Coordinates of C-alpha atoms and ligand atoms in Angstrom, one line a residue:
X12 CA 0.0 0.0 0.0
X13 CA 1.7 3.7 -1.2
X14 CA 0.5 6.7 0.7
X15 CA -0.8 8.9 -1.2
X16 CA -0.1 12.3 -0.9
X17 CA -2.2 15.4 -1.6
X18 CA 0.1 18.4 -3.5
X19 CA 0.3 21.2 -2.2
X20 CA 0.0 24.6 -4.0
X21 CA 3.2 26.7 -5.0
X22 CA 4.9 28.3 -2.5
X23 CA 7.6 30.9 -1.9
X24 CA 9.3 29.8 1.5
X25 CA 12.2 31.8 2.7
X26 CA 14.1 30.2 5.5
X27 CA 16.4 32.4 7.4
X28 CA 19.0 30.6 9.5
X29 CA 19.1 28.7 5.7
X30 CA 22.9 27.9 6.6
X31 CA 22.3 26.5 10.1
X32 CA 21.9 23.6 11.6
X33 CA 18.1 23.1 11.5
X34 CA 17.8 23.9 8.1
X35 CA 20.7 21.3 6.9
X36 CA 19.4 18.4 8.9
X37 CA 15.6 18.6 8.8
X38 CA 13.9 21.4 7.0
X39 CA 15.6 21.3 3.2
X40 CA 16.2 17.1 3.3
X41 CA 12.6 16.9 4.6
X42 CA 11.3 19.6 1.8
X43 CA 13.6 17.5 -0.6
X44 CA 11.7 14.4 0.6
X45 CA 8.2 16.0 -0.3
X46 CA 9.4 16.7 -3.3
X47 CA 9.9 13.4 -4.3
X48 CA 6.3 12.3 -2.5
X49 CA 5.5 14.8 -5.1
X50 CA 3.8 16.8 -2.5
X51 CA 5.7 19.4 -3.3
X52 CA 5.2 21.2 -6.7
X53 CA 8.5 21.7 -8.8
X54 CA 7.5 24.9 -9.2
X55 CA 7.9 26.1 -5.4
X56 CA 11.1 27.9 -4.8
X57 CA 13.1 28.0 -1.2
X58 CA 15.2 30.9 -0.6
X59 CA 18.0 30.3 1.9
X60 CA 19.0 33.6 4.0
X61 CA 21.5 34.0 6.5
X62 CA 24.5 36.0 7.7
X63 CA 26.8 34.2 5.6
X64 CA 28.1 35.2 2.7
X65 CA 27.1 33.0 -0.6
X66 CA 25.6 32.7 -3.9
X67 CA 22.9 30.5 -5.5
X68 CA 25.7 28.1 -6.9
X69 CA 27.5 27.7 -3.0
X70 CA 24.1 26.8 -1.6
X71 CA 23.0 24.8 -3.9
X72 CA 26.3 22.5 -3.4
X73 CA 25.6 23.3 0.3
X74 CA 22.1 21.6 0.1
X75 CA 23.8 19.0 -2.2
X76 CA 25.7 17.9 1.0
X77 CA 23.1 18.3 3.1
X78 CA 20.4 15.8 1.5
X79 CA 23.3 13.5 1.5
X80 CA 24.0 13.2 4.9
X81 CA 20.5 14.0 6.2
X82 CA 17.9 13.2 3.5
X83 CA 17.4 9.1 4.1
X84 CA 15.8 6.7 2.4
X85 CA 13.4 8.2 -0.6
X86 CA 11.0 7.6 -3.0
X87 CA 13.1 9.6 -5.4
X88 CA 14.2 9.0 -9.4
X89 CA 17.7 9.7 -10.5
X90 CA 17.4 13.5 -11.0
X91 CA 15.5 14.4 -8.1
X92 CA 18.4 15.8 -6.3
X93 CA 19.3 18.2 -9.6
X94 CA 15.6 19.5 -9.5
X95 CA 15.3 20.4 -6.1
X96 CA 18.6 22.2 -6.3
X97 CA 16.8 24.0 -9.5
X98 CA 14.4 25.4 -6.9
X99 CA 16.8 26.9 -4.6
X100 CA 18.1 30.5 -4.4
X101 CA 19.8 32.3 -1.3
X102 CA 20.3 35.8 -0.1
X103 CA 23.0 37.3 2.0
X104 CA 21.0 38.7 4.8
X105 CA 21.8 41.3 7.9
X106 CA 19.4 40.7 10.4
X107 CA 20.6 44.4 12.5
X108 CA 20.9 45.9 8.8
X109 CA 19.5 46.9 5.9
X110 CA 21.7 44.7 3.7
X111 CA 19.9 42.0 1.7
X112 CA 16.0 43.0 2.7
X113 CA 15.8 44.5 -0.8
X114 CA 17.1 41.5 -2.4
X115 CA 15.0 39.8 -0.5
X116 CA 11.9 40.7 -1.5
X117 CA 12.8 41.1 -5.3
X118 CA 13.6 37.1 -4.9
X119 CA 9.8 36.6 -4.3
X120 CA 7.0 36.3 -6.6
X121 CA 3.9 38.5 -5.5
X122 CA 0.7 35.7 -6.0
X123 CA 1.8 32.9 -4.6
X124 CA 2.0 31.5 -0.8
X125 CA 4.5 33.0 1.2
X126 CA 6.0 31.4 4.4
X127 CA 9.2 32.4 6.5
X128 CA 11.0 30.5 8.7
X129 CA 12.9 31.8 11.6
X130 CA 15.4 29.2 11.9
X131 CA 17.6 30.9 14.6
X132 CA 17.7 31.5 18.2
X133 CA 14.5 33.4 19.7
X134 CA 16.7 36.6 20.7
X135 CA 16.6 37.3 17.0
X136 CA 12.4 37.1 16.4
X137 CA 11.4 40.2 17.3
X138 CA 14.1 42.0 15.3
X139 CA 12.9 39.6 12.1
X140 CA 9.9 40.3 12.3
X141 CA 10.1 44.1 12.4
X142 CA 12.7 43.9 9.3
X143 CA 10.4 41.5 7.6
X144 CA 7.2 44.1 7.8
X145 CA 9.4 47.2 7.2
X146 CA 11.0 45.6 3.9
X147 CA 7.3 44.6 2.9
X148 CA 9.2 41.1 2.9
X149 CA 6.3 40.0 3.9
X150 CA 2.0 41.3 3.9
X151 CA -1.0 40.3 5.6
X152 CA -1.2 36.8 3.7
X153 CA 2.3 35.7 4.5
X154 CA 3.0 33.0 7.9
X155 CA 5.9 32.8 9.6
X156 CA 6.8 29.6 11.1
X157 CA 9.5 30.2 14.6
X158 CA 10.6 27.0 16.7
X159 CA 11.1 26.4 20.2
X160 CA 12.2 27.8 22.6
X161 CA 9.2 30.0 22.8
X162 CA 10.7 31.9 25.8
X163 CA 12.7 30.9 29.1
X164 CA 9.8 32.0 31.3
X165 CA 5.3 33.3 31.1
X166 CA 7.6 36.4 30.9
X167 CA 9.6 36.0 28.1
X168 CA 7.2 34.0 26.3
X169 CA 5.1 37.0 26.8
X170 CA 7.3 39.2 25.2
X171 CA 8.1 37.4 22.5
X172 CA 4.3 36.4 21.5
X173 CA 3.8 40.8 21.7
X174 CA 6.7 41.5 19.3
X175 CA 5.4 39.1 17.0
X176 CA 2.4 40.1 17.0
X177 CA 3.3 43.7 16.6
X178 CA 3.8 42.5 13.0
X179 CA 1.3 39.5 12.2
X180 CA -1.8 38.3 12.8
X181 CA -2.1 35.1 15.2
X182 CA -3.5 33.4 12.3
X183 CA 0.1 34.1 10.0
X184 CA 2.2 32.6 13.4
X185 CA 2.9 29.4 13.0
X186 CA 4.6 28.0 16.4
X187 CA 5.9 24.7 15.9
X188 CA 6.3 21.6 18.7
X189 CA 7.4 18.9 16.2
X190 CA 6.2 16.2 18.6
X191 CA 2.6 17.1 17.5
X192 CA 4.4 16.7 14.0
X193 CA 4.7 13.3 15.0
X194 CA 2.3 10.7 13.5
X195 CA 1.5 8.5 16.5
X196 CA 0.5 11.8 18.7
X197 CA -2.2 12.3 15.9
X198 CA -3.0 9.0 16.0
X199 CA -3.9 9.5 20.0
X200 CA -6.6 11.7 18.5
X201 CA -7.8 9.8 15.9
X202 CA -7.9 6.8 18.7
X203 CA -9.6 8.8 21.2
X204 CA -11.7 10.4 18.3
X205 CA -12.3 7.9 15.6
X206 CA -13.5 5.3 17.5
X207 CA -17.0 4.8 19.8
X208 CA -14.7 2.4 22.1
X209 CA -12.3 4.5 24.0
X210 CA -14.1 7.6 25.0
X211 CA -16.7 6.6 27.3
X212 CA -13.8 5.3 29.2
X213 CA -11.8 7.5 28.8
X214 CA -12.7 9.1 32.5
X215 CA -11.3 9.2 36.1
X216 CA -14.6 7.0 36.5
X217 CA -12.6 4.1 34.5
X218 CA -9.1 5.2 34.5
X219 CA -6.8 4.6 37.6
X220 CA -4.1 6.8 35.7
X221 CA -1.9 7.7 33.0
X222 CA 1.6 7.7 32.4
X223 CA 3.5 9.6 30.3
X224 CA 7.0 8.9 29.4
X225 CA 9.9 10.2 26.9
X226 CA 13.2 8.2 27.6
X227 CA 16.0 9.4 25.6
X228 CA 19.7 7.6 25.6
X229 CA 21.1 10.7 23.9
X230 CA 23.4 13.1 26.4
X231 CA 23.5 16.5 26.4
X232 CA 27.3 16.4 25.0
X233 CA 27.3 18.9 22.6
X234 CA 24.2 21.1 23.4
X235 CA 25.1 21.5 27.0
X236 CA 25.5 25.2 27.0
X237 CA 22.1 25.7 26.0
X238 CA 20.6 22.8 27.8
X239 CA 22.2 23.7 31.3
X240 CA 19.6 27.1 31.0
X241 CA 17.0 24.8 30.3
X242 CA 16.7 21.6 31.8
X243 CA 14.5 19.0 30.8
X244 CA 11.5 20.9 32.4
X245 CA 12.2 24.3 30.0
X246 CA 13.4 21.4 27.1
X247 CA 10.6 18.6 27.4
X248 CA 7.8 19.1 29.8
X249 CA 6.9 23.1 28.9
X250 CA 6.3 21.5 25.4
X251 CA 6.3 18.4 24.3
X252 CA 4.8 16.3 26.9
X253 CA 2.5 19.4 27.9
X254 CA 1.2 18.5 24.6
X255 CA 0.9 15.2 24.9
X256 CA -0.8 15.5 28.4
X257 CA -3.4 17.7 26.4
X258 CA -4.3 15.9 23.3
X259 CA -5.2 12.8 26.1
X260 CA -6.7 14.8 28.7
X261 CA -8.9 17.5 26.8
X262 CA -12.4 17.2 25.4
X263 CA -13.5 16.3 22.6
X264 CA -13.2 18.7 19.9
X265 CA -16.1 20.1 18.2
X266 CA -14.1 19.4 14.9
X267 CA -10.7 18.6 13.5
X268 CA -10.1 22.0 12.9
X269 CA -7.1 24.8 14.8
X270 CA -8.8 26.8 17.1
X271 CA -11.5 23.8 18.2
X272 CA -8.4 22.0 18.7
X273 CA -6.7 24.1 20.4
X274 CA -9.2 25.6 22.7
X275 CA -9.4 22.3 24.5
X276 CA -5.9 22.3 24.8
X277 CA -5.9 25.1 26.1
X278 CA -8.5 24.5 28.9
X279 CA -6.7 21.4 29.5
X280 CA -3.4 23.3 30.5
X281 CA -5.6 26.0 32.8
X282 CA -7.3 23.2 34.7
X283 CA -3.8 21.9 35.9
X284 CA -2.9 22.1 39.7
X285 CA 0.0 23.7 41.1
X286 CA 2.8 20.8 41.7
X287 CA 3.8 20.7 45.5
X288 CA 7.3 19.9 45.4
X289 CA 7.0 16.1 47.1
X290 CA 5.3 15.3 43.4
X291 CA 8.6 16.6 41.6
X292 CA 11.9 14.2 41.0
X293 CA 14.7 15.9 39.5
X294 CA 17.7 14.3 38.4
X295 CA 20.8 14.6 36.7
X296 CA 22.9 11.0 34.8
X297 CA 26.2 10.3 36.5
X298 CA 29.0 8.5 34.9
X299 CA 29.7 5.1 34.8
X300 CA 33.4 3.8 33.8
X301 CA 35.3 7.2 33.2
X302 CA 32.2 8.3 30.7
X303 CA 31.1 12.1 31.0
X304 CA 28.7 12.9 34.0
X305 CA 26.0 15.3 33.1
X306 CA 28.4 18.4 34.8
X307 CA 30.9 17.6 32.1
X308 CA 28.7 18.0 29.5
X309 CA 27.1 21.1 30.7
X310 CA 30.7 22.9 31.5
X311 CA 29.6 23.6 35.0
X312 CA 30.8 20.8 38.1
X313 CA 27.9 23.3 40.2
X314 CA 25.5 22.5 38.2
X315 CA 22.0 22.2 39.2
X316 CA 20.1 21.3 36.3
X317 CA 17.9 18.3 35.6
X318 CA 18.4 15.6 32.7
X319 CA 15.9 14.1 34.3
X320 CA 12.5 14.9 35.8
X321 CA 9.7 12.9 36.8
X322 CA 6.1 14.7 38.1
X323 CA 2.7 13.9 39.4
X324 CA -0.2 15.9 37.8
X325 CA -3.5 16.6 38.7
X326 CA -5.9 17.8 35.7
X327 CA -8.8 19.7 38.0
X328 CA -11.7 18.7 36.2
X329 CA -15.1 16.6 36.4
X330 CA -13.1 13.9 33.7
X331 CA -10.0 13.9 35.5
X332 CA -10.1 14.7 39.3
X333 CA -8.8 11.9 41.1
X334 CA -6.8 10.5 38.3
X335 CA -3.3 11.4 38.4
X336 CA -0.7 12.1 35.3
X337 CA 2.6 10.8 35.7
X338 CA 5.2 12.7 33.3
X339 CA 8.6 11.5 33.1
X340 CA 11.6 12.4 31.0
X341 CA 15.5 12.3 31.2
X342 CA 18.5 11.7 28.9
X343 CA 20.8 8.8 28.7
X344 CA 17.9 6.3 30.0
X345 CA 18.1 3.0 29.6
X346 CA 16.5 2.8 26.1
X347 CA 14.7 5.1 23.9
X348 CA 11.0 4.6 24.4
X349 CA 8.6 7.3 24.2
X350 CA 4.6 5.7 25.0
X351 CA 1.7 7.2 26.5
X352 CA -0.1 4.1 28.6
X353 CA -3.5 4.3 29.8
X354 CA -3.9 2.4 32.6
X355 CA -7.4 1.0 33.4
X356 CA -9.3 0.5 36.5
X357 CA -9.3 -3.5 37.6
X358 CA -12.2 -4.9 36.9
X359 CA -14.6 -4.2 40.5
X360 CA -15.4 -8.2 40.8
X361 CA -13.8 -11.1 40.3
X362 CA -16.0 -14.0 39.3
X363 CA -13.3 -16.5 38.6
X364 CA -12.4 -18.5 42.1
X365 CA -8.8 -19.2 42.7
X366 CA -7.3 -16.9 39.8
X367 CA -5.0 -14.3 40.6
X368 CA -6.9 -10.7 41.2
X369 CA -6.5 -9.8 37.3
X370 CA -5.2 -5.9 36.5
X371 CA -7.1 -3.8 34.3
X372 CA -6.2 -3.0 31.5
X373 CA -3.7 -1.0 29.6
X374 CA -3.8 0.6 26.0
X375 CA -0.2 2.0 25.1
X376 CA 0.5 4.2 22.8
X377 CA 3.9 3.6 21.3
X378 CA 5.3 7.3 19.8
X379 CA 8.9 6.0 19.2
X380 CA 10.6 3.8 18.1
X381 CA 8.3 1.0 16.5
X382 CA 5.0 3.4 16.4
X383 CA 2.3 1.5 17.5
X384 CA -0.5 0.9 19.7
X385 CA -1.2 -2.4 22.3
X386 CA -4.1 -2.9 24.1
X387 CA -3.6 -5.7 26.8
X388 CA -6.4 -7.6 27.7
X389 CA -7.0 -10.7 29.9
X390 CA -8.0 -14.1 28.2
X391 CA -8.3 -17.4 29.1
X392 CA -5.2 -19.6 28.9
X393 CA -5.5 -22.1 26.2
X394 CA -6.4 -25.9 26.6
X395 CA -7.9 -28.2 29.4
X396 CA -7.5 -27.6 33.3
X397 CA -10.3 -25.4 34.4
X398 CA -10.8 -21.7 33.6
X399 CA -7.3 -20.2 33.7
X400 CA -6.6 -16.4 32.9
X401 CA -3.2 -15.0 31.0
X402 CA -2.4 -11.3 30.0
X403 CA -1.5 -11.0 26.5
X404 CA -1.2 -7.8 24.1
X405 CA -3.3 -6.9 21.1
X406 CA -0.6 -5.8 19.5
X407 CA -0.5 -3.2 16.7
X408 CA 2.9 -2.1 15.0
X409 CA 2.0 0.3 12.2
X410 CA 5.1 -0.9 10.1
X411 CA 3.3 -4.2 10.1
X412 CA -0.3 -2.9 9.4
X413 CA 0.5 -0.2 7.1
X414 CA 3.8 -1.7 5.3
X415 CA 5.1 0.8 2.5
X416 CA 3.0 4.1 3.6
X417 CA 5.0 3.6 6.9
X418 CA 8.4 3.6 4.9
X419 CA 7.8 7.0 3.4
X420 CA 6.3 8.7 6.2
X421 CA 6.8 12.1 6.4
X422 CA 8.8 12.7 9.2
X423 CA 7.3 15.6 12.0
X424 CA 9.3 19.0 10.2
X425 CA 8.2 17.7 6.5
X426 CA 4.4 17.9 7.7
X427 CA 4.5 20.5 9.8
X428 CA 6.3 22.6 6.8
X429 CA 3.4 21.0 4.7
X430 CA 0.8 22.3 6.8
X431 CA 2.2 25.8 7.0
X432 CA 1.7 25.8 3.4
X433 CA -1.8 24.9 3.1
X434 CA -2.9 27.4 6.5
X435 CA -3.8 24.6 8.3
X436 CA -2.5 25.3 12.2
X437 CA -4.2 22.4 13.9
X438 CA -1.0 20.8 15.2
X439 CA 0.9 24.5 15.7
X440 CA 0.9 26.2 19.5
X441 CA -1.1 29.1 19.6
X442 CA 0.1 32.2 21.4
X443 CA -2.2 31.8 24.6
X444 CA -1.4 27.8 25.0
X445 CA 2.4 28.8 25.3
X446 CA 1.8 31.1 27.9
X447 CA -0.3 29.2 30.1
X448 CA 2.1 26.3 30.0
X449 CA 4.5 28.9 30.9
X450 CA 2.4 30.2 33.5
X451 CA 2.2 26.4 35.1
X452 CA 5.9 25.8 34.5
X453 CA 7.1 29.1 36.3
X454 CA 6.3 28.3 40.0
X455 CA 7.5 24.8 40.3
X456 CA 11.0 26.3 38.9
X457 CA 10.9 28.8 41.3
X458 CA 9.9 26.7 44.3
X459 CA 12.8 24.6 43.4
X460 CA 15.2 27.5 42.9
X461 CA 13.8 29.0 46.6
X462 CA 14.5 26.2 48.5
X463 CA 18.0 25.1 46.5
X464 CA 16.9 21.7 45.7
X465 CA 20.1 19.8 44.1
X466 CA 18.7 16.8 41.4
X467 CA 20.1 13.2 42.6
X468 CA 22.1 11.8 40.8
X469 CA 21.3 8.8 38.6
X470 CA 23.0 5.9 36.9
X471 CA 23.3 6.4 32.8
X472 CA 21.5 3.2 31.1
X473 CA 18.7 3.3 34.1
X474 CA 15.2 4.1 34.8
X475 CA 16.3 7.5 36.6
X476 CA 16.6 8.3 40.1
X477 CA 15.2 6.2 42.9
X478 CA 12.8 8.4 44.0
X479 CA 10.9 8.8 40.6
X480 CA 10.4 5.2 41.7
X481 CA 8.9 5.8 44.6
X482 CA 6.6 8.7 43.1
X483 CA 4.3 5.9 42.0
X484 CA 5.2 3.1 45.0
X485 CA 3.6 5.5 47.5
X486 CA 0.4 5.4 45.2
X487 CA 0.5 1.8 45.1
X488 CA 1.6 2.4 42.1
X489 CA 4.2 1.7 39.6
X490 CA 6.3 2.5 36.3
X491 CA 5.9 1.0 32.7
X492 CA 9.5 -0.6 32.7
X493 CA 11.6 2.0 30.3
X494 CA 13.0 -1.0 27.3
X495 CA 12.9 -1.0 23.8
Ligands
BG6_5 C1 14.0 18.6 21.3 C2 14.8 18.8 22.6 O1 13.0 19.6 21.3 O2 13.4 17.3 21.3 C3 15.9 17.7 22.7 O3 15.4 20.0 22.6 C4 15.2 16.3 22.6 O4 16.6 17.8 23.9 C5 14.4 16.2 21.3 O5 16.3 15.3 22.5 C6 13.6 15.0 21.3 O6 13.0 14.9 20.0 P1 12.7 13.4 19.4 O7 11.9 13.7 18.2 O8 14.0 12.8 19.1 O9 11.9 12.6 20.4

């Protein structure tokens, strides 16, 4: 079975930050690889901007490279890479001058769609944006596309949304989270959504609790002077599993459309209770055998920062109260496994005498790697000897149900670059859900800033610290075991 894809309509999409790291690894290899989808008409053109100083031959052979490295396994014929370069140009651009805005703008054709996107640091937005409008780079039909981090803090984030919006319309900002880029997060919707099964369960009435988890094996080598401002609650929770929490804990949607979507969201994020700080393990990887400790890789032995963080959420609501949302993250984990699990209440009588009390049931929802969904039920061993019950999965890989279309998948950037195109902002943040995440985020920083709290130290290849362990033992609880 070959997906089939839907083209889009030309485009003009400038990306600035064209030379950068972003833009080499995901956003031109993943346009490239619509391209070949034929998603992407040959007559679209990306203009590559940046500081640097090249021509339309030097960035061509710069993509060249790129798509090599970065561009995978495609659907493409022999010339595709010769085409796509066809459709490149690039302007010199000085983001505190007026060099290159002029250039700019003669680059671009005046009827067709218009996106730019700010592939730099967020520092640089507000000064883009104001550049953009005064060059008449861009009118009052163009988006702009900017990526996370959406601000260190409610106040920041604050700031940021107002100088943007100084210049566009919320409807032309296009914030991206690539998680909800990611097919098996929409798939959570069109589970909860599609399907008369799962919602009328899908309650604190049938629920005992949820647990949310994104293990990573990756360090922070490399990144760790960003990452030590961060920490994996600015890096992980603020976003990505914020919006994973959401899309399983909201309503349902009037439609499939952006703000319906998003409202709920929204509403979601408002109706979540302060975190005390007995709910909140932090935790930073240690060093086993001589390899780097988190400290190394953030160039600080003070550090304070969490790799790691594990929470207990409350969602204050008639659905959710009483059902508790356990989030945990952290880098170099044991294995890579991302999964949202539902966990059911047991069933409230046993009628089968002598059998083990049975546990209710859990449907998992397998974002990475092997994308998938398993619902485990009880059944009855097979054969003779009485009635005896077994646990076993209904197992659903997608690579094994959907064969080729899996292959060729677009990967989150290529169909969240796809969406910009066609105006659809379903799976971007809008400007209010960042800040109320923000607004949630912010106090259980500062509580742990106020009282000093120093993350324990964990053991690379684990589950995390200890205590996250106890975080669900003292519910009578405990962890989906992190393995691939
Ligand atoms: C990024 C974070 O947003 O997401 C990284 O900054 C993290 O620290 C990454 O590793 C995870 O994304 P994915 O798609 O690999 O799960």
């Amino acid at each position: 079975m070959v997906a089939t894809t839907i083209p889009v309509d030309t485009f003009d999409l400038v990306i600035i930050g064209g030379t950068g790291d972003l833009a080499r690894r995901k956003i031109l290899p993943g346009l490239f690889r619509r391209m070949c989808a034929g998603q992407m008409p040959d007559t679209a053109r990306v203009i590559g901007a940046s500081r640097t100083d090249l021509d339309q031959t030097a960035f061509q052979e710069f993509v060249r490279e790129a798509l090599s490295e970065f561009a995978g396994e495609t659907q493409c014929d022999e010339g595709a890479v010769d085409r796509f370069l066809t459709m490149l140009d690039y302007v010199p651009l000085d983001v505190f001058g007026d060099a290159g805005w002029k250039a700019l703008k003669s680059k671009l054709r005046p009827d067709v769609i218009r996106a730019v996107y700010f592939s730099v640091g967020p520092s640089l937005f507000g000064e883009i944006a104001r550049k953009l409008t005064a060059h008449k780079v861009t009118d009052e039909n163009s988006r702009i596309v900017v990526e996370k981090p959406f601000g260190h803090d409610l106040e920041t984030a604050q700031l940021l949304n107002a100088e943007l919006r100084d210049c566009f319309k919320e409807d032309q900002i296009y914030r991206i989270d690539h998680y909800l880029g990611k097919e098996t997060v929409q798939n959570l919707m069109a589970v909860r959504f599609g399907n008369a099964l799962f919602e009328p369960l899908w309650n604190a009435q049938h629920v005992d609790h949820v647990q949310i988890t994104v293990g990573e094996t990756v360090d922070v080598d490399g990144r760790g002077a960003y990452y030590d401002k961060s920490g994996a609650m600015r890096d992980m929770v603020q976003n990505h599993i914020m919006q994973l929490l959401c899309l399983c804990a909201m309503e349902p949607p009037s439609k499939y459309g952006a703000d319906a979507v998003r409202d709920e969201k929204l509403k979601v994020i408002r109706a979540l209770e302060p975190v005390s700080a007995k709910d909140v393990v932090r935790g930073q990887y240690g060093s086993d055998d001589g390899v780097a400790r988190y400290t190394d890789h953030a160039g600080d032995p003070k550090s304070k920062t969490e790799s790691f963080l594990a929470m207990k959420v409350n969602v204050a609501n008639w659905r959710w109260a009483g059902t508790p949302f356990y989030i945990r993250t952290g880098k170099r984990l044991r294995a890579r496994m991302s999964e949202i699990a539902i966990i059911f209440k047991d069933p409230p009588h046993s009628i089968f005498e002598g059998q083990p009390d049975r546990k209710g049931n859990v449907l998992i929802i397998r974002l990475q790697p092997d994308e998938g969904i398993t619902l485990r039920v009880t059944i009855k061993e097979p054969g003779p000897g009485g009635m005896r019950l077994t646990e076993v999965p209904l197992d659903m890989t997608f690579a094994e149900a959907l064969g080729d279309q899996v292959a060729f998948m677009p990967d989150a950037y290529e169909r969240l670059i796809m969406d910009v195109i066609r105006g659809d902002q379903t799976l971007f943040m809008r400007g209010d859900e960042v800040e109320a995440a923000w607004a949630w985020v912010d106090p259980i920083i500062q509580a742990w800033q106020a009282a000093g709290d120093t993350p324990a130290q964990y053991d690379p290849s684990g589950s995390g610290p200890e205590d996250s362990l106890m975080l669900l033992h003292r519910d009578g609880r405990r962890w989906r075991e992190i393995k691939t």
